[in-house]
């Protein structure tokens, strides 16, 4: 079966529910980000997100995901060299200058929203700041290509070019993905690739785009807890993610707060129908 046949196209009603889930997920991430202060543990960061999910009676999309042990928490909280899948722990205490990636998934009436941010604890170093900027920037570069008629490779190539132009590396082992009726749907969305090739994008596709950037290597290593993924060289890592619906009017970011201005607008002047930042 081709990828195209496996990709679920969502109706406007389904996308509306995903947007509702996305707003709650964004609120959970905001609360978690605010808890990233010196002296708090990654357990505290998770608890802040968890409280928001509970307030809205939504189900965590992460808790219980099968693995070496069923995933125990509502979020992944990954500090410094941990790229993704850091298990919240009372033993991991944040200090000034750390960078923390928080990844959260919310399921509302059967529909999933998945997003992640990387934030600094207090003031961060220059390299950390550049890494976070490049990671978030590459996410938006990918999102800008999410218009009907483009190809999956356009998203991947845009992420890769933005990150590599700034001297960073991208993991090939972990990817973005379709999202909606479950947390992982077809297709995989690699953070590297060739423009103009791959699945043709259509309105109603919903994808989670998630660049994961490293310094000096693309290699990663799974830690002994079986979940946490570190950079092989133990250098800093960055991770940002949004769930996005492709619409005829361009990409609709589902995992923004309700009061966030849409950060992208359709640019009708651009010959490739690429969108640009507002
Ligand atoms: Mg995620
Ligand atoms: Mg994801």
PDB file of C-alpha atoms and ligand atoms in Angstrom:
ATOM      1  CA  UNK A   1       0.000   0.000   0.000  1.00  0.00           C
ATOM      2  CA  UNK A   2       1.387   3.405  -0.876  1.00  0.00           C
ATOM      3  CA  UNK A   3       1.978   6.051   1.776  1.00  0.00           C
ATOM      4  CA  UNK A   4      -0.664   8.157   0.108  1.00  0.00           C
ATOM      5  CA  UNK A   5      -3.392   5.613   0.776  1.00  0.00           C
ATOM      6  CA  UNK A   6      -2.442   5.325   4.449  1.00  0.00           C
ATOM      7  CA  UNK A   7      -2.490   9.056   5.157  1.00  0.00           C
ATOM      8  CA  UNK A   8      -5.805  10.049   6.775  1.00  0.00           C
ATOM      9  CA  UNK A   9      -7.421  13.191   5.497  1.00  0.00           C
ATOM     10  CA  UNK A  10      -9.325  14.968   8.271  1.00  0.00           C
ATOM     11  CA  UNK A  11     -12.611  16.779   7.899  1.00  0.00           C
ATOM     12  CA  UNK A  12     -13.073  20.370   9.076  1.00  0.00           C
ATOM     13  CA  UNK A  13     -14.902  18.989  12.152  1.00  0.00           C
ATOM     14  CA  UNK A  14     -12.005  16.691  13.018  1.00  0.00           C
ATOM     15  CA  UNK A  15      -9.497  19.535  12.600  1.00  0.00           C
ATOM     16  CA  UNK A  16     -11.627  21.672  14.923  1.00  0.00           C
ATOM     17  CA  UNK A  17     -11.336  19.065  17.686  1.00  0.00           C
ATOM     18  CA  UNK A  18      -7.579  18.798  17.078  1.00  0.00           C
ATOM     19  CA  UNK A  19      -7.329  22.579  17.417  1.00  0.00           C
ATOM     20  CA  UNK A  20      -9.163  22.388  20.755  1.00  0.00           C
ATOM     21  CA  UNK A  21      -6.723  19.711  21.901  1.00  0.00           C
ATOM     22  CA  UNK A  22      -3.875  21.856  20.560  1.00  0.00           C
ATOM     23  CA  UNK A  23      -4.852  24.899  22.619  1.00  0.00           C
ATOM     24  CA  UNK A  24      -4.892  22.773  25.777  1.00  0.00           C
ATOM     25  CA  UNK A  25      -1.527  21.263  24.842  1.00  0.00           C
ATOM     26  CA  UNK A  26      -0.102  24.767  24.307  1.00  0.00           C
ATOM     27  CA  UNK A  27      -1.388  25.838  27.718  1.00  0.00           C
ATOM     28  CA  UNK A  28       0.222  22.764  29.298  1.00  0.00           C
ATOM     29  CA  UNK A  29       3.552  23.564  27.619  1.00  0.00           C
ATOM     30  CA  UNK A  30       3.344  27.187  28.749  1.00  0.00           C
ATOM     31  CA  UNK A  31       2.802  26.118  32.367  1.00  0.00           C
ATOM     32  CA  UNK A  32       5.660  23.619  32.099  1.00  0.00           C
ATOM     33  CA  UNK A  33       7.976  26.231  30.564  1.00  0.00           C
ATOM     34  CA  UNK A  34       7.202  28.623  33.418  1.00  0.00           C
ATOM     35  CA  UNK A  35       8.226  25.898  35.864  1.00  0.00           C
ATOM     36  CA  UNK A  36      11.707  25.700  34.273  1.00  0.00           C
ATOM     37  CA  UNK A  37      13.452  27.691  37.008  1.00  0.00           C
ATOM     38  CA  UNK A  38      16.605  26.891  38.977  1.00  0.00           C
ATOM     39  CA  UNK A  39      15.896  24.445  41.802  1.00  0.00           C
ATOM     40  CA  UNK A  40      12.821  22.862  40.220  1.00  0.00           C
ATOM     41  CA  UNK A  41      13.158  19.259  39.086  1.00  0.00           C
ATOM     42  CA  UNK A  42      11.938  17.858  35.790  1.00  0.00           C
ATOM     43  CA  UNK A  43       9.254  16.177  37.900  1.00  0.00           C
ATOM     44  CA  UNK A  44       7.964  19.658  38.850  1.00  0.00           C
ATOM     45  CA  UNK A  45       7.989  20.675  35.191  1.00  0.00           C
ATOM     46  CA  UNK A  46       5.874  17.648  34.278  1.00  0.00           C
ATOM     47  CA  UNK A  47       3.518  18.297  37.202  1.00  0.00           C
ATOM     48  CA  UNK A  48       2.813  21.804  35.883  1.00  0.00           C
ATOM     49  CA  UNK A  49       1.775  20.410  32.483  1.00  0.00           C
ATOM     50  CA  UNK A  50      -0.145  17.550  34.058  1.00  0.00           C
ATOM     51  CA  UNK A  51      -2.238  19.983  36.118  1.00  0.00           C
ATOM     52  CA  UNK A  52      -3.397  21.708  32.915  1.00  0.00           C
ATOM     53  CA  UNK A  53      -4.342  18.409  31.236  1.00  0.00           C
ATOM     54  CA  UNK A  54      -6.300  17.431  34.346  1.00  0.00           C
ATOM     55  CA  UNK A  55      -8.037  20.818  34.511  1.00  0.00           C
ATOM     56  CA  UNK A  56      -9.492  20.204  31.024  1.00  0.00           C
ATOM     57  CA  UNK A  57     -10.082  16.487  31.637  1.00  0.00           C
ATOM     58  CA  UNK A  58      -8.002  15.523  28.623  1.00  0.00           C
ATOM     59  CA  UNK A  59      -6.075  12.289  28.392  1.00  0.00           C
ATOM     60  CA  UNK A  60      -2.293  12.306  28.056  1.00  0.00           C
ATOM     61  CA  UNK A  61      -1.250  10.854  24.710  1.00  0.00           C
ATOM     62  CA  UNK A  62       2.137   9.887  26.160  1.00  0.00           C
ATOM     63  CA  UNK A  63       1.289   8.034  29.355  1.00  0.00           C
ATOM     64  CA  UNK A  64       1.439   4.290  28.823  1.00  0.00           C
ATOM     65  CA  UNK A  65       3.079   4.363  25.377  1.00  0.00           C
ATOM     66  CA  UNK A  66       4.711   0.930  25.058  1.00  0.00           C
ATOM     67  CA  UNK A  67       8.491   0.812  25.390  1.00  0.00           C
ATOM     68  CA  UNK A  68      11.152  -0.692  27.625  1.00  0.00           C
ATOM     69  CA  UNK A  69       8.710   0.311  30.362  1.00  0.00           C
ATOM     70  CA  UNK A  70       5.288   1.813  29.541  1.00  0.00           C
ATOM     71  CA  UNK A  71       5.965   5.559  29.341  1.00  0.00           C
ATOM     72  CA  UNK A  72       5.208   6.832  32.870  1.00  0.00           C
ATOM     73  CA  UNK A  73       4.500  10.558  32.401  1.00  0.00           C
ATOM     74  CA  UNK A  74       2.380  13.108  30.542  1.00  0.00           C
ATOM     75  CA  UNK A  75       5.425  14.876  29.144  1.00  0.00           C
ATOM     76  CA  UNK A  76       8.995  14.229  28.114  1.00  0.00           C
ATOM     77  CA  UNK A  77      11.341  16.679  29.829  1.00  0.00           C
ATOM     78  CA  UNK A  78      14.760  16.505  28.204  1.00  0.00           C
ATOM     79  CA  UNK A  79      17.611  18.568  29.659  1.00  0.00           C
ATOM     80  CA  UNK A  80      20.741  19.765  27.764  1.00  0.00           C
ATOM     81  CA  UNK A  81      22.262  16.714  25.996  1.00  0.00           C
ATOM     82  CA  UNK A  82      18.996  14.758  26.188  1.00  0.00           C
ATOM     83  CA  UNK A  83      17.430  15.224  22.757  1.00  0.00           C
ATOM     84  CA  UNK A  84      14.024  13.605  23.363  1.00  0.00           C
ATOM     85  CA  UNK A  85      12.137  11.210  25.671  1.00  0.00           C
ATOM     86  CA  UNK A  86      13.594  12.411  28.983  1.00  0.00           C
ATOM     87  CA  UNK A  87      11.527  10.852  31.774  1.00  0.00           C
ATOM     88  CA  UNK A  88      10.573  13.450  34.413  1.00  0.00           C
ATOM     89  CA  UNK A  89      12.432  12.784  37.645  1.00  0.00           C
ATOM     90  CA  UNK A  90      12.806  14.330  41.085  1.00  0.00           C
ATOM     91  CA  UNK A  91      16.533  13.624  40.728  1.00  0.00           C
ATOM     92  CA  UNK A  92      17.054  15.904  37.741  1.00  0.00           C
ATOM     93  CA  UNK A  93      17.210  19.411  39.203  1.00  0.00           C
ATOM     94  CA  UNK A  94      17.434  22.408  36.880  1.00  0.00           C
ATOM     95  CA  UNK A  95      20.145  25.018  37.182  1.00  0.00           C
ATOM     96  CA  UNK A  96      20.766  28.419  35.610  1.00  0.00           C
ATOM     97  CA  UNK A  97      21.891  28.069  31.988  1.00  0.00           C
ATOM     98  CA  UNK A  98      20.297  24.656  31.314  1.00  0.00           C
ATOM     99  CA  UNK A  99      18.083  24.224  28.267  1.00  0.00           C
ATOM    100  CA  UNK A 100      14.981  22.093  28.631  1.00  0.00           C
ATOM    101  CA  UNK A 101      12.842  20.538  25.926  1.00  0.00           C
ATOM    102  CA  UNK A 102       9.275  19.795  26.972  1.00  0.00           C
ATOM    103  CA  UNK A 103       7.165  17.580  24.724  1.00  0.00           C
ATOM    104  CA  UNK A 104       3.479  17.008  25.472  1.00  0.00           C
ATOM    105  CA  UNK A 105       0.543  15.246  23.821  1.00  0.00           C
ATOM    106  CA  UNK A 106      -3.159  15.678  24.620  1.00  0.00           C
ATOM    107  CA  UNK A 107      -6.043  13.493  23.477  1.00  0.00           C
ATOM    108  CA  UNK A 108      -9.457  15.161  23.352  1.00  0.00           C
ATOM    109  CA  UNK A 109     -12.533  13.216  22.193  1.00  0.00           C
ATOM    110  CA  UNK A 110     -10.197  10.783  20.437  1.00  0.00           C
ATOM    111  CA  UNK A 111      -8.026  13.367  18.651  1.00  0.00           C
ATOM    112  CA  UNK A 112      -4.395  14.028  19.471  1.00  0.00           C
ATOM    113  CA  UNK A 113      -2.326  17.216  19.473  1.00  0.00           C
ATOM    114  CA  UNK A 114       1.443  16.923  19.923  1.00  0.00           C
ATOM    115  CA  UNK A 115       3.916  19.786  20.412  1.00  0.00           C
ATOM    116  CA  UNK A 116       7.220  20.651  22.036  1.00  0.00           C
ATOM    117  CA  UNK A 117       9.293  23.675  23.003  1.00  0.00           C
ATOM    118  CA  UNK A 118      12.837  24.193  24.226  1.00  0.00           C
ATOM    119  CA  UNK A 119      13.329  26.876  26.857  1.00  0.00           C
ATOM    120  CA  UNK A 120      16.276  28.226  28.810  1.00  0.00           C
ATOM    121  CA  UNK A 121      16.573  28.174  32.587  1.00  0.00           C
ATOM    122  CA  UNK A 122      17.463  31.764  33.428  1.00  0.00           C
ATOM    123  CA  UNK A 123      20.198  33.122  31.182  1.00  0.00           C
ATOM    124  CA  UNK A 124      21.648  30.637  28.696  1.00  0.00           C
ATOM    125  CA  UNK A 125      24.984  30.683  26.858  1.00  0.00           C
ATOM    126  CA  UNK A 126      25.472  31.940  23.322  1.00  0.00           C
ATOM    127  CA  UNK A 127      25.699  28.493  21.754  1.00  0.00           C
ATOM    128  CA  UNK A 128      22.508  27.374  23.518  1.00  0.00           C
ATOM    129  CA  UNK A 129      20.662  30.484  22.324  1.00  0.00           C
ATOM    130  CA  UNK A 130      21.799  29.932  18.733  1.00  0.00           C
ATOM    131  CA  UNK A 131      20.775  26.278  18.903  1.00  0.00           C
ATOM    132  CA  UNK A 132      17.291  27.115  20.198  1.00  0.00           C
ATOM    133  CA  UNK A 133      16.819  29.820  17.549  1.00  0.00           C
ATOM    134  CA  UNK A 134      17.928  27.497  14.761  1.00  0.00           C
ATOM    135  CA  UNK A 135      15.630  24.722  15.995  1.00  0.00           C
ATOM    136  CA  UNK A 136      12.553  26.933  16.215  1.00  0.00           C
ATOM    137  CA  UNK A 137      13.445  28.659  12.945  1.00  0.00           C
ATOM    138  CA  UNK A 138      13.767  25.356  11.111  1.00  0.00           C
ATOM    139  CA  UNK A 139      10.337  24.308  12.438  1.00  0.00           C
ATOM    140  CA  UNK A 140       8.764  27.422  10.887  1.00  0.00           C
ATOM    141  CA  UNK A 141      10.723  26.922   7.659  1.00  0.00           C
ATOM    142  CA  UNK A 142       9.127  23.490   7.427  1.00  0.00           C
ATOM    143  CA  UNK A 143       5.645  24.774   8.308  1.00  0.00           C
ATOM    144  CA  UNK A 144       5.882  27.445   5.599  1.00  0.00           C
ATOM    145  CA  UNK A 145       6.052  24.691   2.979  1.00  0.00           C
ATOM    146  CA  UNK A 146       2.848  22.995   4.173  1.00  0.00           C
ATOM    147  CA  UNK A 147       0.603  24.028   1.319  1.00  0.00           C
ATOM    148  CA  UNK A 148      -1.457  21.804  -0.985  1.00  0.00           C
ATOM    149  CA  UNK A 149       0.525  20.805  -4.064  1.00  0.00           C
ATOM    150  CA  UNK A 150       3.919  20.887  -2.353  1.00  0.00           C
ATOM    151  CA  UNK A 151       5.667  17.619  -1.536  1.00  0.00           C
ATOM    152  CA  UNK A 152       6.730  16.107   1.763  1.00  0.00           C
ATOM    153  CA  UNK A 153      10.352  16.578   0.657  1.00  0.00           C
ATOM    154  CA  UNK A 154       9.803  20.341   0.542  1.00  0.00           C
ATOM    155  CA  UNK A 155       9.151  20.354   4.299  1.00  0.00           C
ATOM    156  CA  UNK A 156      12.140  18.112   5.052  1.00  0.00           C
ATOM    157  CA  UNK A 157      14.556  19.990   2.784  1.00  0.00           C
ATOM    158  CA  UNK A 158      13.566  23.376   4.242  1.00  0.00           C
ATOM    159  CA  UNK A 159      14.189  22.166   7.804  1.00  0.00           C
ATOM    160  CA  UNK A 160      17.527  20.640   6.816  1.00  0.00           C
ATOM    161  CA  UNK A 161      18.746  23.708   4.921  1.00  0.00           C
ATOM    162  CA  UNK A 162      17.879  26.109   7.751  1.00  0.00           C
ATOM    163  CA  UNK A 163      19.567  23.988  10.438  1.00  0.00           C
ATOM    164  CA  UNK A 164      22.653  23.063   8.421  1.00  0.00           C
ATOM    165  CA  UNK A 165      23.198  26.630   7.170  1.00  0.00           C
ATOM    166  CA  UNK A 166      23.589  27.558  10.834  1.00  0.00           C
ATOM    167  CA  UNK A 167      26.112  24.773  11.427  1.00  0.00           C
ATOM    168  CA  UNK A 168      23.872  22.326  13.273  1.00  0.00           C
ATOM    169  CA  UNK A 169      23.168  18.640  12.703  1.00  0.00           C
ATOM    170  CA  UNK A 170      19.843  16.779  12.546  1.00  0.00           C
ATOM    171  CA  UNK A 171      19.120  13.276  13.735  1.00  0.00           C
ATOM    172  CA  UNK A 172      18.040  10.845  11.044  1.00  0.00           C
ATOM    173  CA  UNK A 173      16.697   8.369  13.611  1.00  0.00           C
ATOM    174  CA  UNK A 174      13.722  10.360  14.880  1.00  0.00           C
ATOM    175  CA  UNK A 175      11.186  12.119  12.679  1.00  0.00           C
ATOM    176  CA  UNK A 176       7.982  14.107  12.528  1.00  0.00           C
ATOM    177  CA  UNK A 177       4.803  12.222  11.699  1.00  0.00           C
ATOM    178  CA  UNK A 178       1.150  12.286  10.814  1.00  0.00           C
ATOM    179  CA  UNK A 179      -1.021  12.979  13.863  1.00  0.00           C
ATOM    180  CA  UNK A 180      -4.711  13.091  14.743  1.00  0.00           C
ATOM    181  CA  UNK A 181      -6.678   9.902  15.256  1.00  0.00           C
ATOM    182  CA  UNK A 182      -3.570   8.564  16.954  1.00  0.00           C
ATOM    183  CA  UNK A 183      -0.269  10.086  18.000  1.00  0.00           C
ATOM    184  CA  UNK A 184       1.648   8.438  15.172  1.00  0.00           C
ATOM    185  CA  UNK A 185       0.062   8.192  11.778  1.00  0.00           C
ATOM    186  CA  UNK A 186       1.549   7.965   8.320  1.00  0.00           C
ATOM    187  CA  UNK A 187       3.588   9.571   6.904  1.00  0.00           C
ATOM    188  CA  UNK A 188       6.931   9.920   8.646  1.00  0.00           C
ATOM    189  CA  UNK A 189       8.302  13.430   8.165  1.00  0.00           C
ATOM    190  CA  UNK A 190      12.111  13.283   8.207  1.00  0.00           C
ATOM    191  CA  UNK A 191      14.084  16.402   9.086  1.00  0.00           C
ATOM    192  CA  UNK A 192      16.248  15.953   5.997  1.00  0.00           C
ATOM    193  CA  UNK A 193      15.389  15.307   2.386  1.00  0.00           C
ATOM    194  CA  UNK A 194      15.051  16.549  -1.149  1.00  0.00           C
ATOM    195  CA  UNK A 195      12.671  19.284  -2.244  1.00  0.00           C
ATOM    196  CA  UNK A 196      10.067  18.343  -4.822  1.00  0.00           C
ATOM    197  CA  UNK A 197       9.913  14.642  -4.016  1.00  0.00           C
ATOM    198  CA  UNK A 198       7.715  12.423  -1.855  1.00  0.00           C
ATOM    199  CA  UNK A 199       4.070  12.463  -0.929  1.00  0.00           C
ATOM    200  CA  UNK A 200       2.039  15.287  -2.465  1.00  0.00           C
ATOM    201  CA  UNK A 201       0.501  17.453   0.253  1.00  0.00           C
ATOM    202  CA  UNK A 202      -3.276  17.844   0.325  1.00  0.00           C
ATOM    203  CA  UNK A 203      -5.729  19.888   2.354  1.00  0.00           C
ATOM    204  CA  UNK A 204      -6.904  17.901   5.374  1.00  0.00           C
ATOM    205  CA  UNK A 205      -3.532  16.282   6.107  1.00  0.00           C
ATOM    206  CA  UNK A 206      -2.422  16.849   9.702  1.00  0.00           C
ATOM    207  CA  UNK A 207       1.265  16.502  10.503  1.00  0.00           C
ATOM    208  CA  UNK A 208       3.484  16.980  13.549  1.00  0.00           C
ATOM    209  CA  UNK A 209       6.709  18.657  12.430  1.00  0.00           C
ATOM    210  CA  UNK A 210       9.572  18.337  14.898  1.00  0.00           C
ATOM    211  CA  UNK A 211      13.147  19.322  14.122  1.00  0.00           C
ATOM    212  CA  UNK A 212      15.680  17.869  16.583  1.00  0.00           C
ATOM    213  CA  UNK A 213      19.053  19.602  16.354  1.00  0.00           C
ATOM    214  CA  UNK A 214      22.486  18.589  17.592  1.00  0.00           C
ATOM    215  CA  UNK A 215      25.938  20.155  17.766  1.00  0.00           C
ATOM    216  CA  UNK A 216      28.885  18.516  15.982  1.00  0.00           C
ATOM    217  CA  UNK A 217      27.253  15.123  15.347  1.00  0.00           C
ATOM    218  CA  UNK A 218      24.019  13.577  14.173  1.00  0.00           C
ATOM    219  CA  UNK A 219      24.619  10.528  16.358  1.00  0.00           C
ATOM    220  CA  UNK A 220      22.468   9.742  19.353  1.00  0.00           C
ATOM    221  CA  UNK A 221      22.494   7.148  22.102  1.00  0.00           C
ATOM    222  CA  UNK A 222      19.649   5.678  24.158  1.00  0.00           C
ATOM    223  CA  UNK A 223      20.414   5.981  27.878  1.00  0.00           C
ATOM    224  CA  UNK A 224      20.100   3.158  30.369  1.00  0.00           C
ATOM    225  CA  UNK A 225      16.535   4.045  31.397  1.00  0.00           C
ATOM    226  CA  UNK A 226      15.622   2.756  27.924  1.00  0.00           C
ATOM    227  CA  UNK A 227      13.815   5.959  26.928  1.00  0.00           C
ATOM    228  CA  UNK A 228      16.066   9.038  27.138  1.00  0.00           C
ATOM    229  CA  UNK A 229      17.954   9.769  23.926  1.00  0.00           C
ATOM    230  CA  UNK A 230      21.220  11.701  24.338  1.00  0.00           C
ATOM    231  CA  UNK A 231      23.500  13.293  21.773  1.00  0.00           C
ATOM    232  CA  UNK A 232      26.381  10.808  21.362  1.00  0.00           C
ATOM    233  CA  UNK A 233      28.891  13.561  22.211  1.00  0.00           C
ATOM    234  CA  UNK A 234      26.863  14.836  25.207  1.00  0.00           C
ATOM    235  CA  UNK A 235      26.610  18.317  23.676  1.00  0.00           C
ATOM    236  CA  UNK A 236      23.434  20.416  23.866  1.00  0.00           C
ATOM    237  CA  UNK A 237      20.357  19.516  21.786  1.00  0.00           C
ATOM    238  CA  UNK A 238      17.192  21.366  20.759  1.00  0.00           C
ATOM    239  CA  UNK A 239      13.651  20.238  19.908  1.00  0.00           C
ATOM    240  CA  UNK A 240      10.576  22.196  18.819  1.00  0.00           C
ATOM    241  CA  UNK A 241       7.314  20.760  17.488  1.00  0.00           C
ATOM    242  CA  UNK A 242       3.883  21.837  16.298  1.00  0.00           C
ATOM    243  CA  UNK A 243       0.887  19.873  15.003  1.00  0.00           C
ATOM    244  CA  UNK A 244      -0.334  21.523  11.805  1.00  0.00           C
ATOM    245  CA  UNK A 245      -3.302  21.067   9.485  1.00  0.00           C
ATOM    246  CA  UNK A 246      -2.767  21.705   5.785  1.00  0.00           C
ATOM    247  CA  UNK A 247      -5.673  23.790   4.467  1.00  0.00           C
ATOM    248  CA  UNK A 248      -6.455  25.392   1.122  1.00  0.00           C
ATOM    249  CA  UNK A 249      -5.522  28.699   2.772  1.00  0.00           C
ATOM    250  CA  UNK A 250      -2.148  27.417   3.979  1.00  0.00           C
ATOM    251  CA  UNK A 251      -0.880  25.789   7.159  1.00  0.00           C
ATOM    252  CA  UNK A 252      -3.023  26.082  10.284  1.00  0.00           C
ATOM    253  CA  UNK A 253      -0.909  25.632  13.393  1.00  0.00           C
ATOM    254  CA  UNK A 254      -3.110  23.658  15.787  1.00  0.00           C
ATOM    255  CA  UNK A 255      -0.882  23.815  18.864  1.00  0.00           C
ATOM    256  CA  UNK A 256      -0.765  27.551  19.476  1.00  0.00           C
ATOM    257  CA  UNK A 257      -2.487  29.206  22.417  1.00  0.00           C
ATOM    258  CA  UNK A 258      -5.957  30.506  21.661  1.00  0.00           C
ATOM    259  CA  UNK A 259      -4.799  34.113  21.820  1.00  0.00           C
ATOM    260  CA  UNK A 260      -1.639  33.625  19.740  1.00  0.00           C
ATOM    261  CA  UNK A 261      -1.590  35.527  16.487  1.00  0.00           C
ATOM    262  CA  UNK A 262      -1.213  33.129  13.584  1.00  0.00           C
ATOM    263  CA  UNK A 263       2.546  33.344  12.899  1.00  0.00           C
ATOM    264  CA  UNK A 264       2.262  32.557   9.207  1.00  0.00           C
ATOM    265  CA  UNK A 265       0.244  34.072   6.418  1.00  0.00           C
ATOM    266  CA  UNK A 266      -0.301  33.074   2.835  1.00  0.00           C
ATOM    267  CA  UNK A 267       1.890  35.089   0.512  1.00  0.00           C
ATOM    268  CA  UNK A 268       0.102  35.215  -2.849  1.00  0.00           C
ATOM    269  CA  UNK A 269       3.019  37.023  -4.489  1.00  0.00           C
ATOM    270  CA  UNK A 270       5.429  34.169  -4.063  1.00  0.00           C
ATOM    271  CA  UNK A 271       5.685  32.119  -7.203  1.00  0.00           C
ATOM    272  CA  UNK A 272       6.142  28.865  -5.315  1.00  0.00           C
ATOM    273  CA  UNK A 273       3.160  29.538  -3.088  1.00  0.00           C
ATOM    274  CA  UNK A 274       5.448  29.511  -0.104  1.00  0.00           C
ATOM    275  CA  UNK A 275       4.178  31.233   2.990  1.00  0.00           C
ATOM    276  CA  UNK A 276       6.172  33.722   4.979  1.00  0.00           C
ATOM    277  CA  UNK A 277       6.229  34.907   8.558  1.00  0.00           C
ATOM    278  CA  UNK A 278       3.789  37.657   9.415  1.00  0.00           C
TER     279      UNK A 278
HETATM  280 MG1  LIG B   1       5.904  15.465  20.593  1.00  0.00          MG
HETATM  281 MG1  LIG B   2       5.682  14.125  17.745  1.00  0.00          MG
END
